[in-house]
Each structure stands twice: as structure tokens, then as C-alpha cells.
XYZ file of C-alpha atoms in Angstrom:
701
model
C 262.360 -7.588 115.018
C 263.403 -7.260 118.695
C 266.825 -8.068 120.113
C 267.896 -9.714 123.361
C 270.692 -8.462 125.624
C 271.797 -10.701 128.484
C 274.685 -10.158 130.879
C 275.675 -12.276 133.893
C 277.982 -10.162 136.070
C 280.126 -11.916 138.670
C 283.438 -12.100 140.448
C 286.444 -13.043 138.283
C 285.866 -15.998 135.962
C 289.011 -18.152 135.438
C 290.521 -17.293 132.055
C 290.617 -20.933 130.952
C 286.827 -21.217 131.327
C 285.731 -18.034 129.574
C 285.679 -19.024 125.899
C 283.711 -22.220 126.494
C 281.339 -20.468 128.872
C 280.535 -17.821 126.253
C 279.917 -20.522 123.667
C 277.762 -22.521 126.101
C 275.644 -19.453 126.860
C 275.065 -18.758 123.157
C 274.254 -22.400 122.451
C 271.887 -22.880 125.384
C 269.872 -19.725 124.727
C 269.621 -20.118 120.956
C 268.793 -23.829 121.158
C 265.960 -23.050 123.559
C 264.675 -20.216 121.364
C 264.520 -22.517 118.346
C 262.832 -25.233 120.415
C 260.176 -22.657 121.329
C 259.616 -21.844 117.653
C 261.487 -18.524 117.861
C 263.941 -18.557 114.967
C 266.479 -15.731 115.318
C 268.727 -13.941 112.788
C 272.064 -13.974 114.619
C 273.758 -14.357 117.997
C 277.131 -13.566 119.514
C 278.512 -14.142 123.010
C 281.374 -12.414 124.831
C 283.382 -12.929 128.009
C 285.523 -10.741 130.203
C 286.975 -11.657 133.599
C 283.794 -10.420 135.319
C 280.976 -11.019 132.878
C 279.353 -13.273 130.302
C 277.312 -11.373 127.728
C 275.060 -12.404 124.876
C 273.254 -10.541 122.130
C 270.637 -12.265 119.970
C 269.054 -10.170 117.247
C 266.075 -10.654 115.008
C 263.843 -12.629 117.398
C 260.077 -12.632 116.689
C 258.055 -10.629 119.224
C 255.832 -13.639 119.897
C 255.453 -17.293 119.038
C 253.276 -18.287 116.115
C 249.835 -19.694 116.945
C 249.800 -23.477 116.877
C 247.065 -25.505 115.210
C 247.312 -29.268 115.554
C 245.035 -32.194 114.778
C 245.330 -34.990 117.353
C 243.919 -38.412 116.403
C 241.952 -40.106 119.154
C 240.252 -43.446 119.902
C 237.580 -45.155 117.795
C 234.012 -43.977 118.074
C 232.344 -46.226 120.645
C 235.702 -47.164 122.129
C 236.463 -47.842 125.797
C 235.562 -45.041 128.190
C 239.105 -45.053 129.679
C 240.608 -44.360 126.227
C 238.154 -41.497 125.640
C 238.863 -39.948 129.048
C 242.617 -40.173 128.402
C 242.110 -38.502 125.016
C 240.120 -35.648 126.592
C 242.769 -35.094 129.254
C 245.616 -35.083 126.726
C 243.885 -32.637 124.375
C 242.281 -30.352 126.944
C 238.744 -30.921 125.632
C 235.965 -30.670 128.189
C 233.746 -33.253 126.497
C 233.886 -35.661 123.562
C 231.270 -33.545 121.765
C 234.028 -30.934 121.158
C 235.936 -33.461 119.008
C 235.144 -34.061 115.340
C 234.594 -37.505 113.865
C 236.698 -38.660 110.942
C 235.113 -41.327 108.762
C 237.180 -44.317 107.638
C 235.242 -47.096 105.864
C 238.083 -49.593 106.301
C 239.315 -48.960 109.851
C 236.207 -47.467 111.355
C 235.345 -43.960 112.510
C 237.558 -42.221 115.108
C 237.659 -38.970 117.047
C 239.941 -36.067 116.092
C 240.698 -33.065 118.299
C 241.610 -29.737 116.741
C 243.945 -28.090 119.228
C 244.526 -24.387 118.869
C 247.305 -23.046 121.043
C 247.907 -19.300 120.839
C 251.555 -18.286 120.767
C 252.999 -16.570 123.813
C 254.837 -13.269 123.899
C 258.579 -13.819 123.535
C 259.126 -11.695 126.631
C 257.229 -14.300 128.673
C 259.110 -17.181 127.037
C 262.449 -15.541 127.884
C 261.373 -14.890 131.469
C 260.634 -18.586 131.817
C 263.709 -20.026 130.078
C 266.558 -17.740 131.214
C 266.438 -18.652 134.940
C 266.571 -22.340 134.003
C 269.632 -21.728 131.815
C 271.403 -19.847 134.599
C 270.664 -22.587 137.132
C 271.754 -25.421 134.817
C 274.822 -23.713 133.366
C 277.607 -26.308 132.801
C 280.579 -24.798 134.634
C 283.395 -27.352 135.078
C 283.673 -26.099 138.669
C 281.179 -23.989 140.581
C 280.493 -22.715 144.085
C 277.773 -21.492 146.456
C 278.170 -18.412 148.655
C 276.535 -16.291 151.301
C 273.571 -17.071 153.529
C 271.486 -18.385 150.634
C 274.015 -21.197 150.076
C 272.602 -22.930 153.151
C 269.182 -23.353 151.520
C 268.282 -26.310 149.278
C 268.451 -25.454 145.585
C 270.853 -22.538 146.090
C 272.493 -21.229 142.926
C 275.851 -22.699 141.906
C 278.019 -20.389 139.794
C 281.696 -20.289 138.921
C 282.191 -17.293 141.237
C 279.621 -15.233 143.182
C 277.044 -13.808 140.777
C 276.190 -10.166 141.542
C 273.887 -8.872 138.806
C 271.854 -9.897 135.776
C 271.103 -7.579 132.878
C 268.303 -8.763 130.583
C 266.486 -6.537 128.087
C 264.354 -7.277 125.036
C 262.908 -4.896 122.487
C 263.024 -3.145 119.152
C 265.965 -0.964 118.194
C 263.673 2.045 117.790
C 261.895 1.702 121.124
C 262.707 1.557 124.804
C 263.348 -2.146 125.540
C 261.537 -4.136 128.200
C 263.381 -5.598 131.153
C 262.810 -9.362 131.217
C 261.168 -10.055 134.542
C 262.812 -12.923 136.414
C 265.055 -13.552 139.389
C 267.645 -16.173 140.262
C 268.482 -16.793 143.901
C 267.257 -13.348 144.869
C 269.114 -11.583 142.052
C 266.535 -9.619 140.045
C 267.161 -9.121 136.337
C 267.436 -5.454 135.395
C 269.343 -3.128 133.131
C 272.194 -2.120 135.423
C 275.763 -3.295 134.992
C 279.151 -2.080 136.221
C 282.329 -0.917 134.539
C 285.971 -1.536 135.406
C 286.461 -2.643 139.022
C 288.952 0.162 139.827
C 288.709 2.828 137.154
C 284.906 3.016 136.668
C 283.095 0.957 139.324
C 279.870 3.008 139.302
C 276.580 1.461 138.134
C 275.693 1.869 134.454
C 272.179 1.783 133.050
C 272.014 0.076 129.634
C 269.227 -0.444 127.105
C 270.373 -2.695 124.246
C 273.627 -4.240 123.009
C 275.070 -1.273 121.054
C 274.388 1.014 123.995
C 275.747 -1.588 126.427
C 279.021 -2.153 124.532
C 279.661 1.589 124.058
C 278.992 2.446 127.714
C 281.257 -0.377 128.876
C 284.038 0.974 126.670
C 283.573 4.404 128.258
C 283.788 2.617 131.625
C 287.152 1.050 130.715
C 285.856 -2.400 129.754
C 286.685 -3.929 126.345
C 283.913 -6.492 125.941
C 285.188 -8.449 122.935
C 288.057 -10.884 123.794
C 289.390 -10.668 120.228
C 289.630 -6.904 120.499
C 291.517 -7.232 123.790
C 293.923 -9.701 122.159
C 294.502 -7.391 119.196
C 295.249 -4.516 121.572
C 297.741 -6.577 123.565
C 299.604 -7.883 120.500
C 299.697 -4.533 118.704
C 300.861 -2.575 121.750
C 303.399 -5.254 122.725
C 304.930 -5.291 119.250
C 305.148 -1.502 119.157
C 306.667 -1.340 122.627
C 309.278 -3.967 121.725
C 310.038 -2.363 118.349
C 310.543 1.046 119.964
C 313.459 -0.417 121.925
C 314.898 -2.436 119.044
C 313.404 -5.816 119.998
C 310.860 -8.278 118.627
C 307.939 -9.784 120.521
C 308.100 -13.565 120.884
C 304.468 -14.335 120.091
C 302.608 -16.895 122.177
C 298.956 -17.476 121.113
C 298.121 -19.696 124.102
C 299.473 -17.175 126.602
C 297.708 -14.390 124.699
C 294.351 -16.153 125.134
C 294.980 -16.473 128.858
C 296.173 -12.896 129.376
C 293.192 -11.494 127.459
C 291.006 -13.393 129.922
C 292.704 -11.754 132.910
C 292.065 -8.109 131.996
C 289.114 -5.957 130.993
C 291.229 -2.943 130.043
C 294.624 -4.146 128.735
C 297.585 -1.858 129.403
C 300.887 -3.152 128.022
C 304.123 -2.375 129.890
C 307.765 -3.462 129.607
C 310.036 -4.591 132.421
C 313.605 -5.891 132.543
C 315.790 -8.417 134.314
C 319.528 -8.876 134.912
C 321.343 -9.924 131.687
C 323.260 -12.401 133.874
C 320.227 -14.697 133.671
C 320.619 -14.997 129.892
C 323.213 -17.703 130.589
C 320.229 -19.936 131.284
C 318.697 -21.482 128.102
C 316.140 -19.160 126.539
C 313.377 -21.750 126.740
C 313.799 -21.965 130.508
C 313.708 -18.165 130.857
C 310.559 -18.058 128.751
C 308.904 -20.873 130.733
C 309.794 -19.155 134.021
C 308.410 -15.763 133.005
C 305.404 -17.252 131.227
C 304.332 -19.709 133.908
C 304.908 -17.534 136.945
C 303.927 -14.061 135.767
C 301.975 -14.596 132.516
C 304.408 -12.290 130.713
C 305.813 -12.346 127.191
C 309.512 -12.380 126.350
C 311.254 -10.410 123.610
C 313.990 -11.304 121.162
C 317.045 -9.306 120.119
C 317.016 -9.459 116.287
C 320.764 -8.799 116.190
C 321.643 -11.967 118.114
C 318.503 -14.064 117.619
C 318.494 -14.730 121.361
C 316.297 -13.388 124.120
C 316.753 -9.852 125.405
C 316.745 -9.112 129.164
C 313.229 -7.663 128.880
C 309.678 -8.891 129.330
C 306.226 -7.546 128.488
C 303.366 -7.617 130.961
C 299.689 -6.758 130.601
C 298.172 -4.725 133.410
C 294.447 -4.240 134.005
C 294.655 -0.570 134.978
C 296.009 2.768 133.804
C 298.201 3.530 136.797
C 298.753 7.128 137.868
C 302.526 6.580 137.972
C 302.620 5.246 134.404
C 302.893 1.664 135.624
C 306.216 2.013 137.472
C 304.964 0.264 140.605
C 303.370 -2.554 138.593
C 306.582 -3.065 136.601
C 308.710 -3.047 139.773
C 306.475 -5.677 141.383
C 306.717 -7.966 138.368
C 310.485 -7.448 138.121
C 310.871 -8.440 141.775
C 308.950 -11.707 141.308
C 310.648 -12.542 138.008
C 314.088 -11.879 139.495
C 313.397 -14.426 142.234
C 312.019 -17.004 139.801
C 314.933 -16.596 137.380
C 317.343 -16.941 140.279
C 315.701 -20.289 141.103
C 315.841 -21.383 137.460
C 319.518 -20.441 137.215
C 320.252 -22.420 140.377
C 318.368 -25.476 139.039
C 320.191 -25.282 135.700
C 323.645 -24.933 137.230
C 322.910 -27.740 139.689
C 321.792 -30.030 136.853
C 325.008 -29.401 134.933
C 327.033 -30.872 137.816
C 325.596 -34.372 137.238
C 326.055 -36.234 133.955
C 322.959 -37.643 132.283
C 324.165 -41.229 132.464
C 324.853 -40.900 136.188
C 321.140 -40.246 136.702
C 320.047 -43.492 135.026
C 320.208 -45.809 138.093
C 317.291 -43.850 139.625
C 315.051 -45.146 136.838
C 315.276 -48.614 138.386
C 313.027 -47.351 141.200
C 310.514 -45.657 138.877
C 307.697 -47.790 137.443
C 306.707 -47.048 133.853
C 303.643 -49.324 134.052
C 302.880 -52.066 136.513
C 302.680 -54.672 133.706
C 305.549 -53.263 131.625
C 308.163 -52.813 134.317
C 310.400 -49.930 135.312
C 311.605 -46.958 133.301
C 315.071 -48.545 133.391
C 313.738 -51.701 131.702
C 311.936 -49.608 129.107
C 315.066 -47.572 128.336
C 317.002 -50.811 127.851
C 314.352 -52.056 125.396
C 314.378 -48.791 123.446
C 318.178 -48.831 123.331
C 318.214 -52.362 121.869
C 315.387 -51.690 119.397
C 316.846 -48.366 118.255
C 320.173 -50.053 117.482
C 318.307 -52.659 115.386
C 316.388 -49.944 113.512
C 319.505 -47.799 112.914
C 320.714 -49.588 109.713
C 317.204 -49.304 108.246
C 317.253 -45.505 108.544
C 320.964 -45.127 107.761
C 321.945 -44.110 111.306
C 325.144 -44.976 113.152
C 324.231 -47.877 115.467
C 326.588 -46.865 118.303
C 325.394 -43.249 118.334
C 321.797 -44.432 118.173
C 322.239 -46.753 121.151
C 323.954 -43.980 123.107
C 321.161 -41.517 122.295
C 318.453 -44.010 123.293
C 320.240 -44.651 126.578
C 320.397 -40.941 127.503
C 317.160 -39.678 125.921
C 314.992 -39.934 129.041
C 317.604 -38.909 131.596
C 316.606 -35.248 131.720
C 313.271 -36.300 133.262
C 315.196 -36.565 136.537
C 316.686 -33.046 136.382
C 315.635 -30.094 138.519
C 314.696 -27.889 135.559
C 312.400 -30.470 133.951
C 310.888 -31.203 137.356
C 309.969 -27.520 137.598
C 309.046 -27.044 133.925
C 307.903 -30.349 132.357
C 307.282 -28.639 129.011
C 311.060 -28.401 128.376
C 311.674 -32.150 128.674
C 313.807 -33.394 125.818
C 315.031 -29.890 125.074
C 316.984 -29.813 128.343
C 318.310 -33.262 127.528
C 319.827 -31.758 124.392
C 321.424 -28.869 126.320
C 322.844 -31.148 129.002
C 324.127 -33.656 126.424
C 325.953 -30.914 124.510
C 327.360 -29.510 127.766
C 328.846 -32.892 128.681
C 330.426 -33.304 125.234
C 328.051 -35.764 123.568
C 327.862 -36.036 119.784
C 325.520 -33.500 118.140
C 323.281 -36.278 116.785
C 323.015 -37.858 120.236
C 322.055 -34.481 121.709
C 319.514 -33.838 118.927
C 317.899 -37.227 119.559
C 317.471 -36.389 123.256
C 315.193 -33.535 122.206
C 313.581 -34.902 119.057
C 312.765 -38.502 119.989
C 309.402 -37.267 121.366
C 308.492 -35.806 117.976
C 306.174 -35.539 116.170
C 303.659 -35.017 118.977
C 300.804 -33.859 116.792
C 299.816 -33.058 113.211
C 301.368 -29.593 113.438
C 304.647 -30.763 114.993
C 307.728 -31.124 112.832
C 309.217 -34.523 112.029
C 312.868 -35.197 112.959
C 315.264 -35.562 110.041
C 318.486 -36.405 111.896
C 318.898 -40.146 111.316
C 319.852 -40.966 114.906
C 316.852 -39.001 116.174
C 314.556 -40.783 113.704
C 315.748 -44.218 114.859
C 315.269 -43.394 118.551
C 311.886 -41.763 117.911
C 310.684 -44.867 116.064
C 311.982 -47.180 118.788
C 310.360 -45.111 121.539
C 306.937 -45.060 119.856
C 306.992 -48.682 118.711
C 308.006 -49.928 122.158
C 305.030 -48.033 123.588
C 302.607 -49.410 120.997
C 303.781 -53.024 121.174
C 303.930 -52.914 124.978
C 300.381 -51.712 125.452
C 299.136 -54.059 122.730
C 300.785 -56.955 124.545
C 298.982 -56.152 127.802
C 295.723 -55.516 125.925
C 295.503 -51.810 126.755
C 294.373 -50.614 123.321
C 292.452 -47.396 122.603
C 288.690 -47.834 122.830
C 286.217 -45.400 121.289
C 287.243 -41.888 122.239
C 289.433 -43.113 125.119
C 293.164 -43.267 124.527
C 294.857 -42.639 127.901
C 298.321 -43.617 126.684
C 298.118 -41.540 123.447
C 298.612 -44.629 121.277
C 296.848 -43.100 118.278
C 299.262 -40.193 118.421
C 302.203 -42.608 118.674
C 301.016 -44.536 115.603
C 300.554 -41.352 113.583
C 304.045 -40.342 114.706
C 305.475 -43.602 113.349
C 303.604 -43.111 110.075
C 304.918 -39.571 109.625
C 308.479 -40.562 110.584
C 308.440 -43.279 107.929
C 306.616 -41.488 105.116
C 308.136 -38.008 105.480
C 311.658 -39.423 105.723
C 310.952 -41.871 102.841
C 312.022 -44.868 104.943
C 311.709 -48.465 103.821
C 310.817 -50.562 106.839
C 308.826 -53.708 107.537
C 306.525 -52.831 110.411
C 305.820 -56.483 111.128
C 309.526 -57.278 111.545
C 310.196 -54.240 113.734
C 307.110 -54.961 115.856
C 308.218 -58.581 116.226
C 311.642 -57.388 117.425
C 310.004 -55.044 119.923
C 307.772 -57.857 121.152
C 310.726 -60.224 121.539
C 312.418 -57.727 123.869
C 309.286 -57.359 125.958
C 309.353 -59.741 128.883
C 305.641 -59.802 129.633
C 303.004 -62.459 129.316
C 300.730 -61.507 126.438
C 297.146 -62.639 126.027
C 297.734 -63.017 122.267
C 299.948 -65.070 119.974
C 302.827 -62.964 118.562
C 301.619 -63.217 114.951
C 298.073 -62.230 115.889
C 299.305 -59.354 118.027
C 301.517 -57.887 115.300
C 298.803 -58.396 112.666
C 296.293 -56.595 114.884
C 298.763 -53.771 115.418
C 299.294 -53.532 111.641
C 295.518 -53.175 111.230
C 295.634 -50.300 113.742
C 298.354 -48.641 111.654
C 296.181 -49.088 108.556
C 293.329 -47.262 110.287
C 295.647 -44.438 111.379
C 297.104 -44.230 107.866
C 293.583 -43.848 106.473
C 293.026 -40.913 108.843
C 296.348 -39.360 107.801
C 295.746 -39.771 104.069
C 292.141 -38.614 104.319
C 293.364 -35.375 105.926
C 295.674 -34.990 102.935
C 292.765 -35.469 100.532
C 293.204 -39.174 99.701
C 290.366 -41.704 99.726
C 290.190 -44.141 102.645
C 288.862 -46.958 100.419
C 292.071 -46.926 98.394
C 294.041 -47.657 101.571
C 291.681 -50.608 102.209
C 292.181 -51.787 98.627
C 295.964 -51.861 99.050
C 296.013 -53.397 102.557
C 293.554 -56.081 101.388
C 296.351 -57.614 99.289
C 297.912 -58.849 102.543
C 301.463 -58.473 103.811
C 301.474 -54.722 103.161
C 303.579 -53.548 106.100
C 305.904 -51.188 104.201
C 304.010 -47.956 104.833
C 306.007 -45.909 102.332
C 305.111 -48.356 99.569
C 301.473 -48.403 100.672
C 301.336 -44.606 100.401
C 302.993 -44.597 96.971
C 300.698 -47.340 95.743
C 297.646 -45.434 97.027
C 298.840 -42.243 95.323
C 299.311 -44.045 91.986
C 295.957 -45.815 92.327
C 294.196 -42.519 93.074
C 295.628 -40.858 89.968
C 294.705 -43.882 87.842
C 291.109 -43.924 89.068
C 290.771 -40.235 88.237
C 291.367 -41.080 84.567
C 288.714 -42.376 82.160
C 290.628 -45.648 81.740
C 290.737 -46.110 85.500
C 287.032 -45.383 85.989
C 285.978 -47.708 83.173
C 288.312 -50.521 84.221
C 286.989 -50.228 87.786
C 283.430 -50.518 86.449
C 284.360 -53.554 84.354
C 286.215 -55.219 87.212
C 283.308 -54.660 89.597
C 280.919 -56.097 86.999
C 283.112 -59.189 86.716
C 283.282 -59.515 90.506
C 279.511 -59.134 90.875
C 278.779 -61.796 88.263
C 281.294 -64.130 89.895
C 279.821 -63.544 93.349
C 276.313 -64.409 92.111
C 277.367 -67.506 90.210
C 279.719 -68.744 92.961
C 276.877 -68.450 95.450
C 274.541 -70.280 93.055
C 277.024 -73.102 92.325
C 278.509 -73.083 95.878
C 282.064 -73.187 94.556
C 284.850 -70.973 93.234
C 285.694 -70.649 89.540
C 289.431 -70.807 89.930
C 292.114 -72.258 87.724
C 293.237 -71.357 84.210
C 290.540 -71.219 81.487
C 290.685 -73.820 78.687
C 291.879 -72.118 75.498
C 290.080 -74.735 73.381
C 286.713 -73.572 74.782
C 287.071 -69.983 73.577
C 284.353 -69.495 70.916
C 284.484 -65.754 70.288
C 287.277 -63.399 69.304
C 286.481 -61.182 72.321
C 287.231 -64.071 74.686
C 290.564 -64.725 73.000
C 291.436 -61.006 72.999
C 290.627 -60.674 76.707
C 292.668 -63.765 77.606
C 295.629 -62.430 75.625
C 295.327 -58.978 77.214
C 295.144 -60.466 80.711
C 298.307 -62.489 80.115
C 300.225 -59.498 78.816
C 298.954 -57.057 81.424
C 299.511 -59.432 84.357
C 303.133 -59.939 83.323
C 303.761 -56.233 82.674
C 302.011 -55.036 85.826
C 303.705 -57.697 87.950
C 307.123 -56.666 86.654
C 306.347 -52.981 87.333
C 305.190 -53.739 90.882
C 308.352 -55.759 91.476
C 310.320 -52.646 90.506
C 308.013 -50.580 92.742
C 306.999 -48.515 89.730
C 303.318 -48.249 90.569
C 302.584 -45.627 87.937
C 303.831 -48.065 85.264
C 301.708 -50.829 86.804
C 298.632 -48.604 86.475
C 299.488 -47.826 82.854
C 299.681 -51.546 82.208
C 296.286 -52.074 83.866
C 294.783 -49.446 81.569
C 295.481 -51.745 78.607
C 292.855 -54.153 79.943
C 290.049 -51.680 79.508
C 289.282 -52.140 75.743
C 289.334 -55.942 76.004
C 287.089 -55.915 79.121
C 284.635 -53.482 77.490
C 284.464 -55.584 74.306
C 284.003 -58.811 76.271
C 280.984 -57.536 78.191
C 279.565 -55.970 75.040
C 279.684 -59.136 72.906
C 279.977 -62.179 75.197
C 277.164 -63.907 77.096
C 278.836 -65.192 80.248
C 276.107 -67.622 81.337
C 276.123 -69.625 78.121
C 273.675 -72.529 77.756
C 276.667 -74.861 77.417
C 277.806 -75.558 81.008
C 281.461 -76.052 80.003
C 281.601 -72.742 78.112
C 279.840 -70.955 81.016
C 282.384 -72.261 83.518
C 285.254 -71.337 81.231
C 283.976 -67.784 80.856
C 283.529 -67.449 84.618
C 287.130 -68.582 85.044
C 288.118 -65.875 82.579
C 286.297 -63.297 84.722
C 288.236 -64.590 87.719
C 291.421 -63.942 85.716
C 290.408 -60.256 85.448
C 290.008 -60.131 89.208
C 293.358 -61.850 89.754
C 295.198 -59.610 87.285
C 294.014 -56.387 88.916
C 295.106 -57.674 92.335
C 298.651 -57.047 91.204
C 298.062 -53.424 92.222
C 295.014 -53.480 94.539
C 291.856 -55.312 95.513
C 289.409 -53.456 93.279
C 286.439 -54.929 95.163
C 287.305 -52.678 98.117
C 287.117 -49.520 96.009
C 283.916 -47.526 96.231
C 282.083 -46.216 93.193
């Protein structure tokens, strides 16, 4: 079957937009093909700085013919209905319709519509201009004289040429005939801007890709990335260094070049006195270059790797010299900022926070730092941290936000706080907390283990959560402008991965007490609502780890479950138990008991609570179940009190034989009203006994 080749050739497309644009082009074209009944075999899109390209193979040469029966009005119906039917179906008269007999509803007209399929070439000529004109660039522009006319094309950068061919691999393809804003589709593209700018005539994708390669254009972004990484590693290795890999920068650099040429430059070793992260940020942000590491020292080497877009006649000497000149100036600035920052102690910067508003309803940054300092000191004993060091760390943790280096490179906030704290003689744990109190910032970020850092990190995140809860600025739907979901997941990971025992309700209440704002909610309701938010985040976290969300619900349904570590351990034990035959069968029996109780309680409009009357037991199975419940409830309760949830589950398993036998032999709804009520109370005892470990009614299955 025929293949499609489409290329949109323009001025340079911003690197950050290329990947999404390629995906949008593939999606828009293939979605439209399918909507037109043209199911294809495969599609792949590509982007370089100057072009978007798409190949779709295995497209039918034409649409299938369409035959459709359209039901019309009743025979003898209103003339307006018949005329509308004729117009909708394209019939010239009602005599062209057939009549379908229906003894019950009456006879009605039916039109048989036969629509011959169109040639795919015509379909493409109609749909591609629409796709180009409606392409979803985040930013676009108009240009030239045509931009003055209504309906002028908007594109990310001036569009110069369109290549569009369609045909079989064994034949000369057809050019798809269409134009957009005066740009006629053809089969001519262009190679590298400097090294091979001449026009190139192409036929189909394989021919197109090969000719571009000959014209110094690597079409596939992944291939460009592989070239850059491989050459950079070899270049670094040849001089005894290691490339410091940077996937995000690699994506950007691959979007800046069509023909990657990797070169190495150097800078004055004097600049290595500046922290390596600052050097890397300077070189990365300003010149899009990679840094290299000296494996002997583990620190950065006074070298950098750049990616040029041309094979220079002088071997790249001029390009390297230009980059070295810019990097020298930028590193000189960074060194000046760093040395200037070192002259002022972190604590001497704090008064400036009194003039900086954190949030109009939550006060200044200075007030927030004071709250975090107080809360962190309260949390310190819980995590085993030194209270004085914790308070000191919380006081200094945000101070580096006011430094010159962080002002220039926000991505090193926290890290510079650590360097400055160590330089002014602070304790190592205090310095570590300055960096790590922001962590973890995402699922892939590491969790602090230093106890002082853990306490400050918890205080920072909990102050944020409680503060925004108090002013009713909670996340809604997909909107979370203050990253509160991330903060809650951070708290969860800090607690669970450090195996901390902490009452979230108590800590949240302490945070709320230090918050001098008028809340729209009562304190107990606010903290309970926040705990529910944590439960939802915990479900997300555990689900990503393979646990079932309903088990989290089953544990939280017991009420008062604000010790997240214990919730996780209880969920883990419950999950293992329910994977066993005893667990599955007990769950089935418990659900059966709950269902019967729900029906009968609804019927009688009352609960069957209270201890059953032993004298009313008539069958051995009733007595055995009552005995088992008593023993299991005591054993499971004792195990839960010791926080041995696995033992509690083993105790629960002992209920299974008695429950199975009861339902096998005992008629719950006995004709004797007193016996019926007694047996329903016994079922309620099953429900109560299992609540020692979880609310089984919340468990699915």
C-alpha cells in the first residue's frame, strides 16, 4: 500500500517545542486518516531545528465505498418531514426511497445511500492544509506581505516549503496538490543551512532521509543525541576525563543542531574554587555546554564540551575560542557573586525577609521562617534530632534565597545554603538541612536521612500544607499552584522511608496553633480534612508501589489512623493476608455477614448491636463461632496493641473454619424472632472482630 511523506520546512524551531510538535503532527494526521476510514500500518514523526517531518506507511489508495440505510418518515407523513428527508439523503424524489413494512408502527421510508470512496490523494489534499493552518504551536507568528491579509498563516517561524508525496514504494509517487498561504506543496527540500543549502528533490521517506544525511542533516533526534553523547564521552575519555551527563541539556542541544559536531574547550582552573554546581549551571545555562569530571579527584575539570552545527574548516578553533570567551566572562561573574556572598553571614540576611511577603494571607517570609523554626524544634524529638541544631537549621535554611548566586541561578537554592553554612562554621547537620529541607521534590528525588534535615523538611512541608488549608487554598482537579500534592507526598516519604512514628494530627495541630490567621474552618475539621488528603496521597503512593487502594481505605476507615508508618505496615500485612486462601475466604464470609446485616437492619430499621445471649444458641456451629470470635478478638487485639499486624492476621485466619461452618449449617433468619435477632447479633460480632485490623466492608472483591 502507498506511503505518505510530509515535511514542513521553516526557520529555526525553538528546541523546547520540537518534540511536542512532532508528536502533534503525527497525531493530527493519523487521527484524520482514521476518521476518513483510512487505517494505516505505522507512522513516525521527526523534528530538526528547521523542519517537521512525518512518514505514514501502509495507507489504502482510496476509501472504501460506503453503503448506508437511512430511516425516514412514515409513509403519508407531513410534507415538511419528507422534504427534509430528501434533502438529507440526496434523493431527488420520494419514489427513489424504498418502503419498509412494520405492522405495529406503520410503514416508513428508507433511503439506501451509496457513497463511493474517494482517492486517498484527494483526501490528503483536502486535510493537510487544514492541519497546517490549525497546528497548535504554543507561540506563533505571521510574516511578510501576506501577514496583512485576513486569514494569513500563523507558524512558529516563517514557513518556506512544504514537501508532500504519496505513492507506492515501487512507483514514482504523486505530489499531493495543495497550497498554504501561497506555499505550494512539492517534493523539494533543503539540506544544512551552511554546508549543503542547495535544493534537494525527494520522492519518498527512505530517499528523503538518505539525501538529507548526504546534505549534512541528521533527521532523527534520537540519532543526533546518540552522536552527541558518544562523541562527547570519547572526547572526554581521550583526555582522561568523564562526561557529566545531562539528559535535559542533551534534549535541548539535539534540538539546536542538524549536524552535531562535538568539540572541547577549556577555562582557567582558578574558577574551580567556585562550587562545581555553580560552574555547571553557568556553563549550562549560558552556553548550553556540558562539563567534565576528573575521575582522579571526583571534581570538575577545567574543560567543557560544546556541540557545533557545522564542520568548520579550521577544525572548530574559532568556535571553541568564541565559547571560551563567553564562558570566561560568565565564570568571572559567578566567582564574583560567590565571593561577595561569602562576605555576609546567612543570619545577617534574615532581616530582609521581613519585607518579603510569602503570601498575602500567610504573612511575610520572616513570619514563616519563625513558624518553621518553632515547629521543627517540636518535631525534633520525634525523629531523634537535636532540638537546638534543628532550630538553628530551620532559621538559616531559607537565607540563601537572598544571595547573589541563587538570584542568578535559582536551581542551586538550598545547595548554596549548605556551602555558605559550612564556610561560616555551622554544624554539618545544620548545613545539610539547608540543602535537604526541600527534598524530596518528586518521586525520583532522594529522601533526606540526616535527622536534623528530616525534622526541618517535615516542618517546612507541614507549615505549607496547614497554612494553605487554613486559608482554603486547596488543590482542585488538576490545579495545584502551590504544589501541595507534592508536599504531602514528601511528608509521606519522609515518614515511611525513615520509619518515623509520628501523629500527623498532633503535628498539624501544632502547626495550626502557630499560624496567626483567621481560618474558615474549626481546627479539628481542618486537621481531619488534611488527614483525608494525606490518605488520598498515600493511596497514590502505595498504588505506584503495587498496593491496592481499597486496603488503604479499609485501614483509614477505622478512624484515628494518623500514624502513616503504622498505616503502611497494616496495609502490607492485610495485603499478604488477603492473598492467602484463608484471607480470601474470611473476606467472603465477612462480606456475607455484612450484607445480611445490611438487609435485615434496613428491614427492621435498627442495628443488631450488643452481645448475643448464650442461652439462645441452639446449634453447635453457633457456639463454635461465638467461642472463636472471643478468642480471635482477644488475640488479634493484643497483636495490634503490640503493632504485630502479621500476628493479628494469623489470628483472624482462625475465624475462617467457624464462619464457613456457621453459614453452611445455620439459618440466620430463623422463624423464632428471638433466635433470629441473636444470630444477627452474632454476625455483628464477626464484623466487630475483624475491625481490629481493618474495615473489611471497604475491601473490594
